[in-house]
């Protein structure tokens, strides 16, 4: 009889099976074999068998390796240590076959032969090795061609990630891959050596479709946008009208515009957009990619504070800077990041995310600090809020009162 | 043998442009439009007239190195040695010769990696894509459920929706194995989240040996913990505890696992894109379903039911939250045949926001 009757069930069915993947690795790797046996036990007992925590690392770094120890080391000796190494992926998760094969060779030499492509933050996850293999594995990756460095973990800058952007997408309003790479290189120290109150994530989306979910999953969300007019190719509009019919254009495009700023004339088969009332939600462009395109004055909106529920509820990022230029060498964005980190590092409590700090101290204190301590003037703007406050419990600074006297 | 090479640090990831297919590199930032040819195949046309076909296949995210090598070999055979992964754990190949698309699809599917996961906004025909998920019992110490197992069970059941484009709008399914909610569950159309239902069992000896008591006490969102100065441990006020498990994250002396009481909650109605309506957080509609490995039938059926009842009733482009906001939550609970219980009325920090402050509602 099979040693893993419960997991064997999950080899059936049409969706690719993770059990098959573990078995494939287990055929030649004792760690993967013990992982399979241990997981079967978790399936039987409905409980995890990983011990709490584990602090391991490589020389020179404080983050990037997640230590893990089995709570039944005698029965499952090959996963007594089962640490994860996070490897910084190339921006947009683009690879050559040669690079991937080199990573596999290094990992077969040092680890379980199991991976995740990819972790939610974006890293390549090398799943399961022993403490003594961490440094040799890291250095073998460092001497691949091209080399792969370790990504972030702990209270540091986590690995930034980006949508595929201009590599493949005509909606991209800035070079997401280049910005992501540039920030990753600029802030290597912040990624590798945790020194902050808690984690901090950056994600780069080329347009408001937000294909890396920056607004939900990053403390600092850089979302591409434009300031001028949507470009219309009326000939291409006519092709869509002929394909879909005027009715569907009205119902599925015009009527769904959130600000009702599009008009469609079924006789001329032409679209007219009142761009001053467009909120750039992308719906019409998504619907007619051949006919409608983002404007030419492009940049990004910076939103801040996105995070999951612990401790002060889940936050979606909110607007800090409605429009910012995104041009190499990105000094405006880097300057803002440095100021934010300095302020948060000074004021943040242990395990307090940046968004929670702002909730505790208020946007006004944050904006005031940016202006007075860092020389970054971010004017309060109605675009920052859904609606103005509903209570009159307002803070005034002594300087504001002096102006009257 | 002494190591000759110097110890390298702080060199970062490879630059992205080393990894780009020549057609992608040549037309970088100069794409004109795209067309969804069929499920899993997207044609991308550059201003230069160059065309590339992107073929998308599912992966289980957890991959053996031999599978990654096999992807690399397929890339060498079909896409000039280049490939990418998507932000939802799918793999994509780039084909310049249209006649090779079906051969690649055949090889991928015979190898067990189905092609699909795309959508066509032009036609309002949407496929279901991969489930963003986490480590579960495979590698994490705080999970209340497994990740890979439920994902496999759900996607086996909803497989046709991945292969075809027959949904009225985007539907993102995500899973997190505990309330840390790694990934995207707090902003997904349908989310599966591991939850506990009993307070931690305090192991006084472990607290003394391994915990920093003040930071553990501070980690409780409801203030249910306080230090016990005399006994040098932590006391819990059980009626204040809603079993979030954050104290266990901080302190090994606070284990919170109960195999028969742990399980999953189902949330719906989150979204991230700005298209048509604003991004929203997901909302709890089923407070608890049991862990029932290996197939989690209760969870699979609940997810399927919600997805299908939405798909039947929604208008083109109407995501789950857009549909619910049109018909009302009371109608959603009725149509989806879900029981509304007191567990679904918020009592966390921002509770008041979600209360009904109008007499406008449906019977």
XYZ file of C-alpha atoms in Angstrom:
768
model
C 0.000 0.000 0.000
C 1.122 3.520 -0.720
C 2.707 5.477 2.125
C 0.717 8.552 1.106
C -2.896 7.539 0.404
C -4.383 10.990 1.091
C -1.895 12.889 -1.062
C -2.203 10.276 -3.825
C -5.812 11.463 -4.260
C -4.418 14.849 -5.302
C -2.522 13.334 -8.218
C -5.876 12.760 -9.898
C -7.809 15.405 -11.813
C -6.906 17.787 -14.647
C -5.226 20.653 -12.736
C -1.411 20.279 -12.470
C -0.662 18.414 -9.250
C 1.771 19.691 -6.618
C 1.898 16.122 -5.298
C 3.305 14.967 -8.637
C 5.897 17.732 -8.357
C 6.954 16.635 -4.869
C 7.097 13.016 -6.005
C 9.165 13.988 -9.030
C 11.712 15.633 -6.724
C 11.402 12.820 -4.180
C 12.520 10.267 -6.765
C 16.038 11.630 -6.474
C 16.095 13.724 -3.315
C 15.673 12.432 0.273
C 14.518 15.852 1.548
C 11.624 15.940 -0.906
C 10.818 12.348 0.047
C 10.554 13.201 3.740
C 8.550 16.326 2.913
C 6.002 14.128 1.162
C 5.776 11.795 4.174
C 5.501 14.724 6.588
C 2.801 16.404 4.511
C 0.813 13.163 4.454
C 0.964 13.206 8.237
C -0.320 16.819 8.276
C -3.172 15.753 5.994
C -4.011 12.922 8.377
C -3.771 15.044 11.538
C -4.945 18.356 10.038
C -2.129 20.322 11.638
C 1.223 21.788 10.599
C 4.416 19.997 11.628
C 6.789 22.922 11.338
C 8.324 24.289 14.515
C 7.895 27.913 15.382
C 10.267 30.383 13.729
C 13.930 29.821 13.042
C 16.642 32.418 12.534
C 19.226 31.575 9.901
C 20.966 33.704 7.327
C 24.014 34.062 5.108
C 27.106 36.036 6.041
C 26.689 39.754 5.379
C 22.897 39.696 5.151
C 20.114 39.788 7.733
C 17.204 38.867 5.485
C 16.242 36.627 2.601
C 16.345 33.213 4.294
C 13.353 31.762 6.161
C 14.513 29.210 8.718
C 12.288 26.203 9.225
C 12.589 23.075 11.417
C 10.353 20.010 11.538
C 8.805 19.252 14.934
C 9.361 15.516 14.421
C 13.049 15.444 13.397
C 13.637 11.854 14.435
C 10.865 10.489 12.275
C 11.579 12.815 9.350
C 15.343 13.430 9.604
C 15.800 14.794 6.092
C 13.511 17.739 6.787
C 14.832 18.402 10.301
C 16.167 21.576 8.637
C 14.071 22.809 5.753
C 14.975 26.458 5.179
C 13.700 28.594 2.315
C 15.936 30.918 0.323
C 14.249 33.821 -1.455
C 16.003 34.659 -4.732
C 15.406 38.051 -6.348
C 13.675 37.419 -9.680
C 14.351 39.538 -12.770
C 11.768 42.344 -13.098
C 8.580 41.092 -14.777
C 9.618 37.434 -14.207
C 11.275 37.219 -17.654
C 13.884 34.443 -18.011
C 16.223 32.774 -20.427
C 16.156 28.988 -20.380
C 19.872 29.066 -19.619
C 19.362 31.142 -16.448
C 16.590 28.834 -15.213
C 18.671 25.707 -15.832
C 21.577 27.157 -13.865
C 19.310 27.887 -10.897
C 18.012 24.296 -11.065
C 21.540 22.884 -11.122
C 22.567 24.914 -8.080
C 19.394 23.949 -6.224
C 19.732 20.235 -6.983
C 23.243 20.413 -5.542
C 22.268 22.255 -2.362
C 18.570 21.773 -1.656
C 15.421 19.689 -1.938
C 14.853 20.168 -5.673
C 11.579 21.945 -4.859
C 10.767 25.543 -5.723
C 7.941 28.038 -5.985
C 7.645 30.051 -9.189
C 7.031 32.445 -7.502
C 6.430 33.676 -3.972
C 3.651 36.246 -3.671
C 6.078 39.157 -3.333
C 7.796 37.953 -6.488
C 10.906 36.053 -5.396
C 11.948 32.677 -6.703
C 11.437 30.419 -3.689
C 14.016 27.698 -3.149
C 12.118 25.441 -0.803
C 14.099 23.434 1.705
C 17.804 23.181 2.555
C 20.036 22.798 5.586
C 21.891 25.557 7.403
C 25.322 24.460 6.169
C 24.198 24.702 2.548
C 22.922 28.293 2.742
C 26.182 30.101 2.062
C 27.571 27.734 -0.567
C 24.201 27.831 -2.373
C 24.148 31.633 -2.272
C 27.687 31.852 -3.630
C 27.011 29.314 -6.379
C 24.081 31.504 -7.455
C 26.339 34.557 -7.171
C 28.655 32.926 -9.716
C 25.970 31.935 -12.195
C 25.924 33.774 -15.524
C 24.118 36.071 -14.927
C 24.304 35.973 -11.112
C 21.224 35.804 -8.881
C 21.185 37.580 -5.510
C 18.998 36.909 -2.474
C 15.707 38.815 -2.035
C 14.109 40.360 1.046
C 12.539 39.073 4.274
C 12.066 40.406 7.796
C 11.860 44.099 8.667
C 13.469 45.309 5.472
C 12.681 46.492 1.984
C 11.125 43.443 0.420
C 11.860 42.486 -3.170
C 10.170 45.054 -5.459
C 8.096 43.636 -8.308
C 6.593 44.936 -11.539
C 4.014 44.031 -14.162
C 5.323 43.104 -17.616
C 4.892 46.770 -18.600
C 6.393 48.032 -21.876
C 7.948 44.627 -22.602
C 4.591 43.360 -23.855
C 1.782 45.750 -22.986
C 0.591 48.759 -24.983
C -1.156 50.170 -21.891
C 2.106 50.738 -19.975
C 2.431 54.408 -18.974
C 6.015 54.121 -17.743
C 8.886 51.632 -17.837
C 7.874 49.391 -14.936
C 10.720 46.924 -15.446
C 13.408 49.581 -15.478
C 12.015 51.401 -12.440
C 11.713 48.103 -10.539
C 15.295 47.113 -11.428
C 16.682 50.561 -10.686
C 15.029 50.774 -7.239
C 16.138 47.218 -6.432
C 19.764 48.090 -7.252
C 19.697 51.495 -5.557
C 18.375 50.016 -2.312
C 20.370 46.742 -2.073
C 21.430 47.631 1.472
C 17.823 48.203 2.574
C 16.810 44.845 1.045
C 19.603 42.757 2.538
C 20.034 44.287 6.002
C 16.757 44.709 7.926
C 16.894 47.905 9.990
C 13.292 49.147 10.019
C 10.218 48.919 12.270
C 8.684 46.342 9.921
C 8.507 45.234 6.295
C 8.072 47.657 3.369
C 6.950 46.647 -0.115
C 7.144 48.436 -3.468
C 5.178 47.358 -6.533
C 5.177 48.904 -9.994
C 2.069 48.676 -12.194
C 2.136 50.249 -15.645
C -1.512 51.348 -15.626
C -4.575 51.350 -13.333
C -5.455 47.761 -14.312
C -2.775 47.052 -11.700
C -1.672 43.572 -12.799
C 0.695 43.183 -9.809
C -2.025 44.314 -7.370
C 0.184 47.154 -6.142
C -2.747 48.970 -4.527
C -3.507 46.002 -2.294
C -0.089 44.462 -1.735
C 2.453 47.270 -1.450
C 3.182 49.989 1.108
C 4.318 52.112 -1.840
C 2.276 51.518 -4.992
C 3.433 53.127 -8.241
C 0.555 53.020 -10.716
C 0.994 54.355 -14.247
C -1.381 57.032 -15.545
C -1.604 59.977 -17.964
C -2.668 63.645 -17.821
C -3.824 64.442 -21.337
C -6.388 62.962 -23.683
C -7.156 59.355 -24.512
C -6.115 58.818 -28.117
C -8.975 57.702 -30.337
C -8.635 55.982 -33.695
C -12.166 56.430 -35.074
C -11.564 53.976 -37.928
C -10.690 51.265 -35.408
C -13.771 52.258 -33.347
C -15.898 51.524 -36.428
C -14.329 48.063 -36.719
C -15.325 47.314 -33.116
C -18.842 48.640 -33.771
C -19.123 46.357 -36.787
C -17.849 43.429 -34.741
C -19.900 43.951 -31.562
C -22.885 45.977 -32.771
C -23.899 49.455 -31.657
C -26.064 48.095 -28.833
C -23.203 46.340 -27.139
C -20.952 49.393 -27.512
C -23.597 51.444 -25.733
C -24.307 48.877 -22.984
C -20.896 47.401 -22.372
C -18.711 50.432 -22.910
C -20.558 53.760 -22.753
C -23.027 52.837 -19.986
C -20.265 51.326 -17.823
C -18.084 54.438 -17.874
C -17.963 55.456 -14.182
C -18.186 59.184 -14.937
C -20.421 58.941 -18.012
C -17.934 61.030 -19.960
C -18.129 58.979 -23.184
C -20.650 59.584 -25.927
C -21.292 57.191 -28.784
C -23.074 58.176 -31.960
C -24.542 55.061 -33.606
C -24.965 56.895 -36.907
C -21.392 58.038 -37.393
C -20.131 55.086 -35.272
C -17.811 57.541 -33.519
C -16.837 57.951 -29.895
C -16.365 61.233 -28.105
C -14.637 61.471 -24.726
C -14.814 64.398 -22.327
C -11.305 63.847 -20.953
C -11.649 66.528 -18.266
C -14.165 64.238 -16.556
C -12.392 60.936 -17.256
C -10.919 59.203 -14.173
C -8.701 56.932 -16.322
C -10.249 53.698 -15.018
C -9.120 51.884 -18.212
C -12.463 50.252 -18.988
C -12.968 51.735 -22.462
C -9.309 51.187 -23.344
C -9.511 47.575 -22.120
C -12.595 47.079 -24.222
C -11.192 48.596 -27.439
C -7.421 48.217 -27.290
C -6.999 48.814 -31.023
C -9.015 52.029 -31.006
C -8.260 53.709 -27.668
C -4.901 54.389 -26.057
C -3.612 56.219 -22.980
C -2.540 59.810 -23.590
C 1.033 60.961 -24.219
C 1.699 62.924 -21.014
C 2.502 59.882 -18.953
C 3.694 59.262 -15.439
C 2.346 57.610 -12.305
C 0.136 58.062 -9.286
C 1.846 57.171 -5.999
C -0.442 55.466 -3.504
C 0.718 54.480 -0.019
C -0.175 52.244 2.885
C -1.498 49.019 1.316
C -1.319 45.974 3.614
C -3.154 42.921 4.949
C -5.266 42.865 8.124
C -2.775 42.802 11.029
C -3.100 44.960 13.126
C -5.283 47.921 12.119
C -7.440 46.186 9.480
C -6.536 45.645 5.830
C -5.744 48.809 3.881
C -5.830 49.464 0.184
C -3.236 52.074 -0.744
C -4.465 55.673 -0.960
C -3.301 58.585 -3.055
C -0.230 60.481 -1.904
C 0.927 62.057 -5.171
C -1.694 62.288 -7.922
C 0.889 62.623 -10.682
C 4.646 62.156 -10.696
C 7.117 61.996 -13.573
C 8.729 58.571 -13.924
C 12.016 59.265 -15.686
C 15.471 57.860 -15.213
C 17.317 58.177 -12.827
C 14.024 58.360 -10.852
C 15.606 60.733 -8.304
C 12.197 62.227 -7.352
C 10.861 58.782 -6.393
C 14.055 57.766 -4.605
C 14.142 61.010 -2.631
C 10.548 60.440 -1.527
C 11.280 56.842 -0.514
C 14.338 57.860 1.514
C 12.322 60.545 3.335
C 9.449 58.144 4.055
C 11.811 55.506 5.451
C 13.689 58.017 7.594
C 10.447 59.353 9.089
C 8.949 55.896 9.593
C 12.197 54.582 11.105
C 12.173 57.504 13.587
C 8.467 57.311 14.472
C 7.260 53.789 13.731
C 6.618 51.387 16.582
C 7.878 47.792 16.553
C 5.994 45.951 13.780
C 4.021 49.020 12.728
C 3.501 49.201 8.967
C 3.960 52.573 7.272
C 0.213 52.871 6.615
C -0.566 52.232 10.276
C 1.894 54.905 11.358
C 0.072 57.411 9.172
C -3.231 56.285 10.639
C -1.826 56.814 14.150
C -0.198 60.200 13.569
C -2.367 61.575 10.763
C -1.637 62.550 7.174
C -1.043 66.143 8.272
C 1.882 65.209 10.515
C 3.341 63.109 7.735
C 2.969 65.846 5.118
C 4.340 68.436 7.554
C 7.382 66.282 8.283
C 7.973 65.740 4.566
C 7.866 69.499 3.973
C 9.774 70.746 7.010
C 12.271 67.985 7.644
C 12.890 66.658 4.159
C 12.065 69.576 1.866
C 9.458 67.551 -0.033
C 6.359 69.672 -0.473
C 3.327 67.498 -1.099
C 0.345 69.835 -1.051
C -2.900 68.529 0.445
C -5.118 67.698 -2.500
C -8.791 66.646 -2.776
C -7.526 63.706 -4.851
C -6.115 62.247 -1.606
C -9.577 61.618 -0.110
C -12.858 59.924 -0.979
C -14.537 62.805 0.850
C -13.452 65.454 3.395
C -13.657 64.649 7.093
C -17.132 64.506 8.647
C -16.080 65.722 12.116
C -14.591 69.086 13.112
C -11.962 67.652 15.497
C -9.139 69.410 13.705
C -5.508 69.829 14.771
C -3.943 73.270 14.315
C -0.243 73.808 14.657
C 1.052 76.807 16.662
C 2.614 78.215 13.471
C -0.767 78.362 11.786
C -2.164 80.363 14.717
C 0.810 82.724 14.709
C -0.017 83.746 11.173
C -3.225 85.332 12.492
C -1.568 87.084 15.433
C 39.717 22.531 -1.025
C 39.907 26.208 -0.183
C 37.399 28.486 -1.857
C 39.261 30.735 -4.275
C 36.468 32.996 -5.381
C 35.686 36.164 -3.420
C 32.428 36.289 -1.416
C 30.002 38.411 -3.431
C 27.122 40.440 -2.015
C 24.746 43.245 -3.050
C 24.798 42.563 -6.784
C 20.999 42.275 -7.118
C 18.931 40.369 -9.661
C 19.971 40.039 -13.313
C 18.935 43.068 -15.321
C 15.602 42.418 -17.009
C 16.872 43.226 -20.504
C 19.200 40.212 -20.430
C 16.062 38.099 -20.235
C 13.977 39.519 -23.075
C 13.125 37.733 -26.302
C 14.677 39.637 -29.263
C 11.250 40.613 -30.651
C 10.211 41.888 -27.213
C 13.485 43.790 -26.847
C 13.195 45.320 -30.302
C 9.612 46.498 -29.761
C 10.009 47.459 -26.097
C 7.480 50.171 -25.255
C 6.232 50.231 -28.851
C 3.282 47.866 -28.808
C 0.189 48.767 -30.760
C -2.567 46.383 -29.685
C -3.407 42.851 -28.585
C -6.016 40.279 -29.524
C -7.048 37.147 -27.689
C -6.840 34.492 -30.395
C -8.297 31.709 -28.265
C -8.131 30.667 -24.614
C -4.512 30.821 -23.501
C -3.184 32.508 -26.639
C -2.701 36.285 -26.919
C -1.475 37.928 -30.115
C 0.560 41.096 -29.565
C 1.242 43.432 -32.454
C 3.933 46.124 -32.376
C 3.920 49.444 -34.177
C 6.718 48.009 -36.348
C 4.270 45.324 -37.504
C 6.145 42.608 -35.581
C 3.824 40.051 -34.044
C 4.367 37.731 -31.131
C 1.998 35.138 -29.662
C 1.988 34.661 -25.903
C 0.901 31.164 -24.836
C -0.138 30.871 -21.179
C -0.203 27.618 -19.179
C -1.135 26.826 -15.602
C 1.407 25.728 -13.035
C 0.838 24.464 -9.488
C 3.372 27.151 -8.350
C 5.253 24.499 -6.413
C 7.583 23.053 -9.046
C 10.281 20.397 -9.050
C 13.539 21.531 -10.627
C 12.987 18.905 -13.338
C 9.726 20.600 -14.311
C 11.450 23.994 -14.465
C 14.099 22.376 -16.698
C 11.335 20.956 -18.883
C 9.816 24.452 -19.224
C 13.293 25.698 -20.189
C 13.574 22.996 -22.846
C 10.142 23.845 -24.232
C 11.264 27.475 -24.362
C 14.341 26.426 -26.343
C 12.235 24.404 -28.742
C 9.419 26.895 -29.278
C 10.301 30.367 -28.024
C 13.989 30.904 -28.784
C 14.989 30.100 -25.198
C 12.804 32.745 -23.519
C 9.820 32.502 -21.195
C 8.214 34.304 -18.285
C 5.987 33.693 -15.316
C 2.920 35.810 -14.607
C 1.852 37.578 -11.429
C -0.579 34.672 -10.865
C 1.904 31.780 -11.101
C 1.191 30.907 -14.748
C 3.997 30.341 -17.268
C 4.134 32.081 -20.663
C 5.990 31.238 -23.876
C 6.566 33.582 -26.833
C 5.978 32.281 -30.327
C 6.813 34.131 -33.549
C 5.719 31.382 -35.940
C 1.934 31.012 -35.670
C 2.035 27.458 -37.028
C 3.930 26.246 -33.929
C 1.304 27.358 -31.395
C -0.748 24.179 -31.447
C 2.341 21.966 -31.181
C 3.418 23.830 -28.054
C -0.086 23.610 -26.569
C -0.139 19.878 -27.265
C 3.220 19.323 -25.569
C 2.267 21.424 -22.562
C -1.055 19.667 -22.083
C 0.370 16.191 -22.587
C 2.914 17.130 -19.923
C 0.045 18.012 -17.571
C 0.138 21.805 -17.834
C -3.135 23.051 -19.342
C -3.222 26.133 -21.537
C -5.761 28.855 -20.659
C -6.218 31.464 -17.946
C -6.878 34.352 -20.339
C -9.801 36.710 -20.977
C -11.056 38.888 -23.777
C -12.407 42.208 -22.520
C -13.465 43.182 -26.041
C -15.923 40.292 -26.213
C -16.665 40.280 -22.474
C -15.583 36.652 -22.316
C -13.466 35.871 -19.321
C -11.539 32.783 -18.237
C -10.752 31.893 -14.646
C -7.042 32.104 -13.944
C -4.699 30.557 -11.386
C -5.280 30.843 -7.639
C -2.745 33.006 -5.776
C -1.808 30.964 -2.712
C 0.633 30.418 0.118
C 2.684 27.721 1.906
C 0.188 25.891 4.134
C 1.338 22.672 5.769
C 4.158 22.364 3.218
C 6.370 24.984 4.801
C 4.689 27.347 7.285
C 4.426 27.220 11.084
C 1.241 29.311 11.528
C -1.291 27.879 9.008
C -4.861 27.007 9.944
C -5.227 25.064 6.706
C -3.233 23.808 3.738
C -2.786 25.904 0.591
C -1.729 23.639 -2.294
C -4.307 20.951 -1.484
C -7.340 23.247 -1.530
C -6.091 25.013 -4.652
C -5.757 21.681 -6.449
C -9.219 20.557 -5.304
C -10.890 23.840 -6.317
C -9.183 24.094 -9.699
C -9.939 20.464 -10.562
C -13.585 21.310 -10.006
C -13.490 24.650 -11.852
C -11.145 23.424 -14.568
C -13.436 24.197 -17.510
C -13.511 27.848 -16.496
C -9.723 27.943 -16.836
C -9.759 26.269 -20.236
C -12.604 28.298 -21.685
C -13.627 31.943 -21.543
C -17.227 31.678 -20.417
C -17.445 33.983 -17.396
C -19.070 37.436 -17.721
C -16.211 39.279 -15.990
C -12.903 38.804 -14.224
C -13.034 36.539 -11.200
C -9.888 36.259 -9.080
C -9.723 33.442 -6.531
C -7.049 33.586 -3.827
C -6.104 31.571 -0.782
C -4.180 32.330 2.407
C -3.548 29.643 4.974
C -3.841 31.967 7.982
C -4.972 35.466 8.928
C -1.608 36.964 8.031
C -3.298 36.869 4.622
C -0.104 36.646 2.571
C -0.917 37.216 -1.088
C -4.107 38.811 -2.323
C -7.034 37.405 -0.338
C -8.029 40.780 1.109
C -8.710 42.099 -2.406
C -10.014 39.139 -4.435
C -13.392 38.271 -5.946
C -13.431 35.004 -3.993
C -11.004 34.399 -1.151
C -10.329 31.358 1.011
C -8.646 32.101 4.362
C -7.496 29.709 7.068
C -9.027 30.556 10.474
C -8.864 29.282 14.048
C -11.821 29.133 16.444
C -10.293 28.650 19.890
C -7.845 30.735 21.947
C -4.190 29.704 22.201
C -3.115 27.177 24.805
C -0.485 29.029 26.764
C 2.639 27.012 27.460
C 4.023 28.938 30.443
C 7.398 27.275 30.295
C 7.822 28.043 26.587
C 6.734 31.650 27.186
C 9.425 32.016 29.861
C 12.148 30.480 27.724
C 11.419 31.827 24.245
C 9.196 34.913 24.297
C 9.553 38.618 24.617
C 6.423 39.142 26.702
C 5.768 42.891 26.057
C 5.904 42.596 22.261
C 3.659 39.527 22.374
C 1.123 41.377 24.525
C 1.328 44.340 22.128
C 0.645 42.029 19.176
C -2.930 41.323 20.295
C -5.357 43.486 18.306
C -8.130 43.150 20.896
C -6.024 43.590 24.041
C -6.829 40.104 25.288
C -3.317 39.494 26.631
C -1.580 40.809 29.714
C 1.668 39.984 31.431
C 1.557 37.855 34.589
C 4.379 39.444 36.576
C 4.416 36.915 39.401
C 4.522 33.799 37.253
C 6.552 35.460 34.472
C 4.161 34.412 31.755
C 1.124 35.713 29.842
C -2.553 35.636 30.855
C -5.296 35.562 28.267
C -8.830 36.894 28.669
C -10.482 34.289 26.502
C -13.701 36.219 25.851
C -11.676 38.974 24.148
C -9.733 36.594 21.891
C -10.922 36.091 18.294
C -8.182 33.528 17.563
C -6.191 35.572 15.041
C -2.964 33.791 15.946
C -0.803 36.921 15.915
C 0.471 36.130 19.425
C 1.700 32.754 18.189
C 3.562 34.511 15.387
C 5.363 36.489 18.097
C 5.748 33.748 20.694
C 6.185 29.963 20.367
C 4.510 29.573 23.770
C 1.063 30.473 22.362
C 0.159 27.553 20.040
C -3.359 27.845 18.629
C -3.908 24.699 16.549
C -7.077 22.601 16.961
C -7.447 20.145 14.077
C -11.221 19.795 14.450
C -11.907 23.498 14.969
C -9.494 25.084 12.507
C -10.847 25.580 9.005
C -11.471 28.254 6.413
C -13.602 31.348 5.954
C -14.842 32.412 2.520
C -14.729 36.061 1.468
C -16.074 37.653 -1.694
C -16.185 40.950 -3.513
C -12.649 42.330 -3.482
C -10.986 43.846 -6.525
C -7.782 45.729 -7.320
C -8.247 47.120 -10.816
C -9.734 50.591 -11.252
C -11.813 49.543 -14.256
C -15.402 50.835 -13.917
C -15.520 50.674 -10.110
C -13.052 51.395 -7.323
C -10.808 48.791 -5.696
C -12.448 47.096 -2.727
C -11.569 44.802 0.136
C -13.111 41.321 0.249
C -15.963 40.619 2.683
C -16.678 37.496 4.745
C -19.774 35.580 3.615
C -19.073 32.155 5.140
C -17.518 32.307 8.626
C -16.201 28.750 8.772
C -15.951 25.535 6.809
C -14.077 22.468 8.071
C -10.673 21.263 6.987
C -11.459 18.065 5.188
C -8.321 16.891 3.393
C -7.424 15.800 0.829
C -10.350 17.211 -1.209
C -12.038 19.796 1.048
C -15.470 19.065 -0.489
C -17.343 21.704 1.575
C -14.938 24.442 0.498
C -14.931 23.366 -3.142
C -18.723 23.300 -3.275
C -19.043 26.717 -1.617
C -16.605 28.344 -4.034
C -18.243 26.677 -7.027
C -21.704 27.732 -5.900
C -20.730 31.372 -5.451
C -18.872 31.470 -8.766
C -21.703 29.878 -10.714
C -24.541 31.833 -9.171
C -22.634 35.037 -9.962
C -21.817 33.886 -13.507
C -25.472 33.094 -14.169
C -26.736 36.447 -12.950
C -24.052 39.010 -13.724
C -24.060 41.341 -16.688
C -21.068 41.656 -19.035
C -17.979 43.021 -17.190
C -19.769 42.907 -13.849
C -17.367 41.495 -11.246
C -18.761 39.825 -8.145
C -18.754 43.020 -6.072
C -20.303 45.030 -8.916
C -23.062 42.449 -9.222
C -23.699 42.325 -5.474
C -23.802 46.106 -5.186
C -26.387 46.201 -7.964
C -28.655 43.537 -6.498
C -27.918 44.204 -2.752
C -26.260 41.978 -0.153
C -29.623 40.671 1.070
C -30.376 39.383 -2.431
C -26.885 37.936 -2.704
C -27.375 35.860 0.452
C -30.758 34.740 -0.841
C -29.634 33.854 -4.364
C -26.401 32.210 -3.234
C -28.353 30.321 -0.582
C -25.963 31.393 2.173
C -26.926 31.829 5.780
C -26.343 35.277 7.253
C -25.244 34.962 10.874
C -23.998 37.396 13.509
C -20.416 36.360 12.670
C -20.662 38.423 9.497
C -21.473 41.701 11.269
C -18.178 43.493 11.744
C -16.937 44.142 15.268
C -13.280 44.880 14.534
C -11.680 48.325 14.508
C -13.687 50.011 11.775
C -16.948 48.160 12.465
C -19.375 51.093 12.110
C -18.512 51.764 8.446
C -20.226 48.585 7.280
C -23.539 49.061 9.105
C -26.683 49.924 7.117
C -27.416 53.576 7.773
C -30.567 53.859 5.681
C -34.000 52.302 5.540
C -33.370 51.441 1.893
C -33.235 47.674 1.612
C -34.977 44.793 -0.078
C -37.328 42.211 1.425
